[in-house]
């Protein structure tokens, strides 16, 4: 298979309408999309990514009206979250319609739905004319792609098309909240924080470890975000002897510390946006250890720490 590179949303959308797979930019990470109602097309996503079949996908919509094609019920809490956070980096988990193939939901009776806010993503999804199932556009287990070049690294020759865009704004996957019950349950941390969710629905709670609802969110069950290098979490300094052939990313460190690769970020938001591409650059350079500075687990810091912990498993 030859992977087509294009900047044209209509060219890319034509592949989806024809049952193909397209990587496209969103504000979170690049996604690998296919028509959510086409089971054969959805199967191509799993094959290209080498993704475990028990890891559900998220459906991306261009308009709120499309949610009704995917979900049997839009609860009052869902309506509140949609009004406040759509379009944006929030996924709501709802009861699925029979039209959604079970392959897309890992056999579950629920489907995650979100509306990206990036202009290219919105134009692409509108041109597709159908909701698009899309996990991150990388080989399973690898750091999520935040540039189209990273997608090409992993999936060249494995997918039909890459819609080229700018590097992603947020750099971490969407927040996922289960809205199927009376009380919303935060399943995966992202740019929309627990405090922001509670400002809309105060009862929102965090899923307990091992809770059955966790299976309704991607990114929680298998190894994810992992570079070839060993990831070590540190609070501040690293002994000079450990810096050789190692890398550092964080919000502060001595620039003369002797690391082979160094990324000092001006904010936690910049750290989150940069971390996956930094992991990939470390792999390109054969770095053996990556030291990642820990941050306060508030706002997007909670999502960043979640990804860093999963990356070192």
PDB file of N, CA and C in Angstrom, residues 209-277:
ATOM      1  N   UNK A 209      -9.472   2.381  40.629  1.00  0.00           N
ATOM      2  CA  UNK A 209      -8.642   1.426  39.893  1.00  0.00           C
ATOM      3  C   UNK A 209      -9.323   0.072  39.820  1.00  0.00           C
ATOM      4  N   UNK A 210      -9.394  -0.491  38.612  1.00  0.00           N
ATOM      5  CA  UNK A 210     -10.009  -1.790  38.419  1.00  0.00           C
ATOM      6  C   UNK A 210     -11.513  -1.758  38.285  1.00  0.00           C
ATOM      7  N   UNK A 211     -12.108  -0.564  38.330  1.00  0.00           N
ATOM      8  CA  UNK A 211     -13.553  -0.434  38.182  1.00  0.00           C
ATOM      9  C   UNK A 211     -13.963  -0.870  36.776  1.00  0.00           C
ATOM     10  N   UNK A 212     -15.092  -1.589  36.613  1.00  0.00           N
ATOM     11  CA  UNK A 212     -15.483  -2.084  35.287  1.00  0.00           C
ATOM     12  C   UNK A 212     -15.608  -0.979  34.238  1.00  0.00           C
ATOM     13  N   UNK A 213     -16.030   0.209  34.665  1.00  0.00           N
ATOM     14  CA  UNK A 213     -16.226   1.304  33.714  1.00  0.00           C
ATOM     15  C   UNK A 213     -14.934   1.683  32.995  1.00  0.00           C
ATOM     16  N   UNK A 214     -13.770   1.370  33.599  1.00  0.00           N
ATOM     17  CA  UNK A 214     -12.500   1.739  32.984  1.00  0.00           C
ATOM     18  C   UNK A 214     -12.351   1.168  31.585  1.00  0.00           C
ATOM     19  N   UNK A 215     -12.925  -0.010  31.348  1.00  0.00           N
ATOM     20  CA  UNK A 215     -12.785  -0.656  30.046  1.00  0.00           C
ATOM     21  C   UNK A 215     -13.437   0.146  28.937  1.00  0.00           C
ATOM     22  N   UNK A 216     -14.278   1.115  29.294  1.00  0.00           N
ATOM     23  CA  UNK A 216     -14.977   1.914  28.293  1.00  0.00           C
ATOM     24  C   UNK A 216     -14.108   3.005  27.698  1.00  0.00           C
ATOM     25  N   UNK A 217     -12.921   3.184  28.238  1.00  0.00           N
ATOM     26  CA  UNK A 217     -12.009   4.206  27.715  1.00  0.00           C
ATOM     27  C   UNK A 217     -10.773   3.561  27.117  1.00  0.00           C
ATOM     28  N   UNK A 218     -10.318   4.053  25.959  1.00  0.00           N
ATOM     29  CA  UNK A 218      -9.027   3.610  25.442  1.00  0.00           C
ATOM     30  C   UNK A 218      -7.896   4.160  26.299  1.00  0.00           C
ATOM     31  N   UNK A 219      -6.717   3.574  26.145  1.00  0.00           N
ATOM     32  CA  UNK A 219      -5.532   4.114  26.802  1.00  0.00           C
ATOM     33  C   UNK A 219      -5.315   3.685  28.231  1.00  0.00           C
ATOM     34  N   UNK A 220      -6.150   2.768  28.737  1.00  0.00           N
ATOM     35  CA  UNK A 220      -6.037   2.391  30.148  1.00  0.00           C
ATOM     36  C   UNK A 220      -5.646   0.929  30.356  1.00  0.00           C
ATOM     37  N   UNK A 221      -5.894   0.086  29.372  1.00  0.00           N
ATOM     38  CA  UNK A 221      -5.797  -1.351  29.587  1.00  0.00           C
ATOM     39  C   UNK A 221      -4.459  -1.946  29.171  1.00  0.00           C
ATOM     40  N   UNK A 222      -3.813  -1.360  28.178  1.00  0.00           N
ATOM     41  CA  UNK A 222      -2.591  -1.935  27.615  1.00  0.00           C
ATOM     42  C   UNK A 222      -1.426  -0.959  27.774  1.00  0.00           C
ATOM     43  N   UNK A 223      -0.250  -1.437  27.423  1.00  0.00           N
ATOM     44  CA  UNK A 223       0.933  -0.581  27.460  1.00  0.00           C
ATOM     45  C   UNK A 223       0.801   0.514  26.406  1.00  0.00           C
ATOM     46  N   UNK A 224       1.066   1.756  26.823  1.00  0.00           N
ATOM     47  CA  UNK A 224       0.883   2.896  25.929  1.00  0.00           C
ATOM     48  C   UNK A 224       2.017   3.898  26.102  1.00  0.00           C
ATOM     49  N   UNK A 225       2.199   4.722  25.062  1.00  0.00           N
ATOM     50  CA  UNK A 225       3.036   5.930  25.126  1.00  0.00           C
ATOM     51  C   UNK A 225       4.514   5.636  25.347  1.00  0.00           C
ATOM     52  N   UNK A 226       4.962   4.418  25.093  1.00  0.00           N
ATOM     53  CA  UNK A 226       6.274   3.981  25.555  1.00  0.00           C
ATOM     54  C   UNK A 226       7.366   4.143  24.496  1.00  0.00           C
ATOM     55  N   UNK A 227       8.415   4.908  24.802  1.00  0.00           N
ATOM     56  CA  UNK A 227       9.578   4.964  23.906  1.00  0.00           C
ATOM     57  C   UNK A 227      10.458   3.731  24.109  1.00  0.00           C
ATOM     58  N   UNK A 228      11.470   3.597  23.263  1.00  0.00           N
ATOM     59  CA  UNK A 228      12.423   2.491  23.448  1.00  0.00           C
ATOM     60  C   UNK A 228      13.273   2.709  24.692  1.00  0.00           C
ATOM     61  N   UNK A 229      13.542   3.971  25.002  1.00  0.00           N
ATOM     62  CA  UNK A 229      14.356   4.300  26.172  1.00  0.00           C
ATOM     63  C   UNK A 229      13.591   4.022  27.465  1.00  0.00           C
ATOM     64  N   UNK A 230      14.321   3.842  28.538  1.00  0.00           N
ATOM     65  CA  UNK A 230      13.711   3.703  29.862  1.00  0.00           C
ATOM     66  C   UNK A 230      13.287   5.076  30.368  1.00  0.00           C
ATOM     67  N   UNK A 231      12.053   5.185  30.848  1.00  0.00           N
ATOM     68  CA  UNK A 231      11.535   6.438  31.393  1.00  0.00           C
ATOM     69  C   UNK A 231      11.658   6.416  32.912  1.00  0.00           C
ATOM     70  N   UNK A 232      12.328   7.444  33.454  1.00  0.00           N
ATOM     71  CA  UNK A 232      12.463   7.569  34.910  1.00  0.00           C
ATOM     72  C   UNK A 232      11.875   8.906  35.355  1.00  0.00           C
ATOM     73  N   UNK A 233      11.045   8.870  36.390  1.00  0.00           N
ATOM     74  CA  UNK A 233      10.434  10.085  36.920  1.00  0.00           C
ATOM     75  C   UNK A 233      11.279  10.609  38.077  1.00  0.00           C
ATOM     76  N   UNK A 234      11.597  11.892  38.025  1.00  0.00           N
ATOM     77  CA  UNK A 234      12.427  12.520  39.055  1.00  0.00           C
ATOM     78  C   UNK A 234      11.818  13.858  39.427  1.00  0.00           C
ATOM     79  N   UNK A 235      12.090  14.304  40.659  1.00  0.00           N
ATOM     80  CA  UNK A 235      11.526  15.571  41.123  1.00  0.00           C
ATOM     81  C   UNK A 235      12.400  16.764  40.771  1.00  0.00           C
ATOM     82  N   UNK A 236      13.735  16.587  40.810  1.00  0.00           N
ATOM     83  CA  UNK A 236      14.592  17.733  40.461  1.00  0.00           C
ATOM     84  C   UNK A 236      15.905  17.297  39.835  1.00  0.00           C
ATOM     85  N   UNK A 237      16.973  17.201  40.619  1.00  0.00           N
ATOM     86  CA  UNK A 237      18.297  16.985  40.038  1.00  0.00           C
ATOM     87  C   UNK A 237      18.611  15.505  39.816  1.00  0.00           C
ATOM     88  N   UNK A 238      19.581  15.279  38.925  1.00  0.00           N
ATOM     89  CA  UNK A 238      20.071  13.940  38.608  1.00  0.00           C
ATOM     90  C   UNK A 238      21.582  13.964  38.779  1.00  0.00           C
ATOM     91  N   UNK A 239      22.180  12.953  39.403  1.00  0.00           N
ATOM     92  CA  UNK A 239      23.643  12.925  39.542  1.00  0.00           C
ATOM     93  C   UNK A 239      24.332  13.058  38.193  1.00  0.00           C
ATOM     94  N   UNK A 240      25.431  13.810  38.178  1.00  0.00           N
ATOM     95  CA  UNK A 240      26.143  14.075  36.921  1.00  0.00           C
ATOM     96  C   UNK A 240      26.525  12.786  36.203  1.00  0.00           C
ATOM     97  N   UNK A 241      26.855  11.756  36.962  1.00  0.00           N
ATOM     98  CA  UNK A 241      27.287  10.495  36.358  1.00  0.00           C
ATOM     99  C   UNK A 241      26.167   9.830  35.569  1.00  0.00           C
ATOM    100  N   UNK A 242      24.899  10.191  35.889  1.00  0.00           N
ATOM    101  CA  UNK A 242      23.756   9.574  35.215  1.00  0.00           C
ATOM    102  C   UNK A 242      23.307  10.341  33.975  1.00  0.00           C
ATOM    103  N   UNK A 243      23.941  11.479  33.706  1.00  0.00           N
ATOM    104  CA  UNK A 243      23.496  12.331  32.597  1.00  0.00           C
ATOM    105  C   UNK A 243      24.001  11.854  31.239  1.00  0.00           C
ATOM    106  N   UNK A 244      25.141  11.176  31.222  1.00  0.00           N
ATOM    107  CA  UNK A 244      25.738  10.755  29.967  1.00  0.00           C
ATOM    108  C   UNK A 244      24.801   9.789  29.233  1.00  0.00           C
ATOM    109  N   UNK A 245      24.636  10.025  27.953  1.00  0.00           N
ATOM    110  CA  UNK A 245      23.775   9.195  27.110  1.00  0.00           C
ATOM    111  C   UNK A 245      22.320   9.186  27.580  1.00  0.00           C
ATOM    112  N   UNK A 246      21.927  10.186  28.379  1.00  0.00           N
ATOM    113  CA  UNK A 246      20.563  10.280  28.887  1.00  0.00           C
ATOM    114  C   UNK A 246      19.945  11.609  28.439  1.00  0.00           C
ATOM    115  N   UNK A 247      18.623  11.704  28.585  1.00  0.00           N
ATOM    116  CA  UNK A 247      17.896  12.909  28.200  1.00  0.00           C
ATOM    117  C   UNK A 247      17.076  13.406  29.379  1.00  0.00           C
ATOM    118  N   UNK A 248      16.717  14.686  29.320  1.00  0.00           N
ATOM    119  CA  UNK A 248      15.903  15.319  30.367  1.00  0.00           C
ATOM    120  C   UNK A 248      14.804  16.137  29.717  1.00  0.00           C
ATOM    121  N   UNK A 249      13.591  16.025  30.256  1.00  0.00           N
ATOM    122  CA  UNK A 249      12.508  16.926  29.890  1.00  0.00           C
ATOM    123  C   UNK A 249      11.785  17.341  31.164  1.00  0.00           C
ATOM    124  N   UNK A 250      11.471  18.617  31.259  1.00  0.00           N
ATOM    125  CA  UNK A 250      10.794  19.142  32.434  1.00  0.00           C
ATOM    126  C   UNK A 250      10.656  20.645  32.341  1.00  0.00           C
ATOM    127  N   UNK A 251      10.337  21.266  33.461  1.00  0.00           N
ATOM    128  CA  UNK A 251      10.146  22.711  33.477  1.00  0.00           C
ATOM    129  C   UNK A 251      11.349  23.447  34.059  1.00  0.00           C
ATOM    130  N   UNK A 252      12.397  22.711  34.433  1.00  0.00           N
ATOM    131  CA  UNK A 252      13.593  23.372  34.929  1.00  0.00           C
ATOM    132  C   UNK A 252      14.710  22.393  35.212  1.00  0.00           C
ATOM    133  N   UNK A 253      15.930  22.766  34.807  1.00  0.00           N
ATOM    134  CA  UNK A 253      17.127  21.990  35.095  1.00  0.00           C
ATOM    135  C   UNK A 253      18.329  22.849  34.735  1.00  0.00           C
ATOM    136  N   UNK A 254      19.460  22.541  35.302  1.00  0.00           N
ATOM    137  CA  UNK A 254      20.698  23.244  34.969  1.00  0.00           C
ATOM    138  C   UNK A 254      21.041  22.978  33.505  1.00  0.00           C
ATOM    139  N   UNK A 255      21.096  24.010  32.644  1.00  0.00           N
ATOM    140  CA  UNK A 255      21.388  23.784  31.225  1.00  0.00           C
ATOM    141  C   UNK A 255      22.779  23.220  30.969  1.00  0.00           C
ATOM    142  N   UNK A 256      23.666  23.292  31.950  1.00  0.00           N
ATOM    143  CA  UNK A 256      25.024  22.749  31.805  1.00  0.00           C
ATOM    144  C   UNK A 256      25.165  21.380  32.464  1.00  0.00           C
ATOM    145  N   UNK A 257      24.045  20.684  32.623  1.00  0.00           N
ATOM    146  CA  UNK A 257      24.050  19.430  33.376  1.00  0.00           C
ATOM    147  C   UNK A 257      24.695  18.271  32.621  1.00  0.00           C
ATOM    148  N   UNK A 258      24.893  18.404  31.322  1.00  0.00           N
ATOM    149  CA  UNK A 258      25.592  17.370  30.577  1.00  0.00           C
ATOM    150  C   UNK A 258      24.724  16.313  29.944  1.00  0.00           C
ATOM    151  N   UNK A 259      23.416  16.531  29.875  1.00  0.00           N
ATOM    152  CA  UNK A 259      22.533  15.568  29.219  1.00  0.00           C
ATOM    153  C   UNK A 259      22.804  15.548  27.718  1.00  0.00           C
ATOM    154  N   UNK A 260      22.629  14.370  27.121  1.00  0.00           N
ATOM    155  CA  UNK A 260      22.800  14.244  25.674  1.00  0.00           C
ATOM    156  C   UNK A 260      21.704  14.981  24.919  1.00  0.00           C
ATOM    157  N   UNK A 261      20.519  15.087  25.536  1.00  0.00           N
ATOM    158  CA  UNK A 261      19.388  15.808  24.950  1.00  0.00           C
ATOM    159  C   UNK A 261      18.606  16.440  26.080  1.00  0.00           C
ATOM    160  N   UNK A 262      18.251  17.695  25.899  1.00  0.00           N
ATOM    161  CA  UNK A 262      17.654  18.470  26.996  1.00  0.00           C
ATOM    162  C   UNK A 262      16.483  19.285  26.466  1.00  0.00           C
ATOM    163  N   UNK A 263      15.354  19.236  27.153  1.00  0.00           N
ATOM    164  CA  UNK A 263      14.192  20.049  26.807  1.00  0.00           C
ATOM    165  C   UNK A 263      13.657  20.689  28.075  1.00  0.00           C
ATOM    166  N   UNK A 264      13.843  22.014  28.187  1.00  0.00           N
ATOM    167  CA  UNK A 264      13.331  22.761  29.327  1.00  0.00           C
ATOM    168  C   UNK A 264      12.109  23.542  28.861  1.00  0.00           C
ATOM    169  N   UNK A 265      10.965  23.241  29.437  1.00  0.00           N
ATOM    170  CA  UNK A 265       9.696  23.826  29.004  1.00  0.00           C
ATOM    171  C   UNK A 265       9.323  25.019  29.885  1.00  0.00           C
ATOM    172  N   UNK A 266       8.693  26.002  29.287  1.00  0.00           N
ATOM    173  CA  UNK A 266       8.325  27.215  30.009  1.00  0.00           C
ATOM    174  C   UNK A 266       7.101  27.020  30.891  1.00  0.00           C
ATOM    175  N   UNK A 267       6.338  25.958  30.662  1.00  0.00           N
ATOM    176  CA  UNK A 267       5.105  25.725  31.418  1.00  0.00           C
ATOM    177  C   UNK A 267       4.752  24.244  31.358  1.00  0.00           C
ATOM    178  N   UNK A 268       3.827  23.844  32.210  1.00  0.00           N
ATOM    179  CA  UNK A 268       3.347  22.458  32.180  1.00  0.00           C
ATOM    180  C   UNK A 268       2.618  22.192  30.864  1.00  0.00           C
ATOM    181  N   UNK A 269       1.907  23.196  30.355  1.00  0.00           N
ATOM    182  CA  UNK A 269       1.209  23.047  29.079  1.00  0.00           C
ATOM    183  C   UNK A 269       2.197  22.768  27.948  1.00  0.00           C
ATOM    184  N   UNK A 270       3.319  23.480  27.933  1.00  0.00           N
ATOM    185  CA  UNK A 270       4.342  23.238  26.912  1.00  0.00           C
ATOM    186  C   UNK A 270       4.958  21.853  27.084  1.00  0.00           C
ATOM    187  N   UNK A 271       5.175  21.452  28.315  1.00  0.00           N
ATOM    188  CA  UNK A 271       5.706  20.122  28.632  1.00  0.00           C
ATOM    189  C   UNK A 271       4.785  19.047  28.055  1.00  0.00           C
ATOM    190  N   UNK A 272       3.478  19.179  28.307  1.00  0.00           N
ATOM    191  CA  UNK A 272       2.515  18.198  27.815  1.00  0.00           C
ATOM    192  C   UNK A 272       2.512  18.136  26.289  1.00  0.00           C
ATOM    193  N   UNK A 273       2.599  19.299  25.664  1.00  0.00           N
ATOM    194  CA  UNK A 273       2.569  19.355  24.203  1.00  0.00           C
ATOM    195  C   UNK A 273       3.824  18.758  23.581  1.00  0.00           C
ATOM    196  N   UNK A 274       4.939  18.791  24.318  1.00  0.00           N
ATOM    197  CA  UNK A 274       6.237  18.392  23.759  1.00  0.00           C
ATOM    198  C   UNK A 274       6.647  16.963  24.082  1.00  0.00           C
ATOM    199  N   UNK A 275       6.042  16.337  25.091  1.00  0.00           N
ATOM    200  CA  UNK A 275       6.626  15.124  25.656  1.00  0.00           C
ATOM    201  C   UNK A 275       6.654  13.948  24.677  1.00  0.00           C
ATOM    202  N   UNK A 276       5.593  13.712  23.915  1.00  0.00           N
ATOM    203  CA  UNK A 276       5.587  12.548  23.024  1.00  0.00           C
ATOM    204  C   UNK A 276       6.588  12.703  21.884  1.00  0.00           C
ATOM    205  N   UNK A 277       6.685  13.904  21.324  1.00  0.00           N
ATOM    206  CA  UNK A 277       7.674  14.109  20.264  1.00  0.00           C
ATOM    207  C   UNK A 277       9.083  14.026  20.839  1.00  0.00           C
TER     208      UNK A 277
END
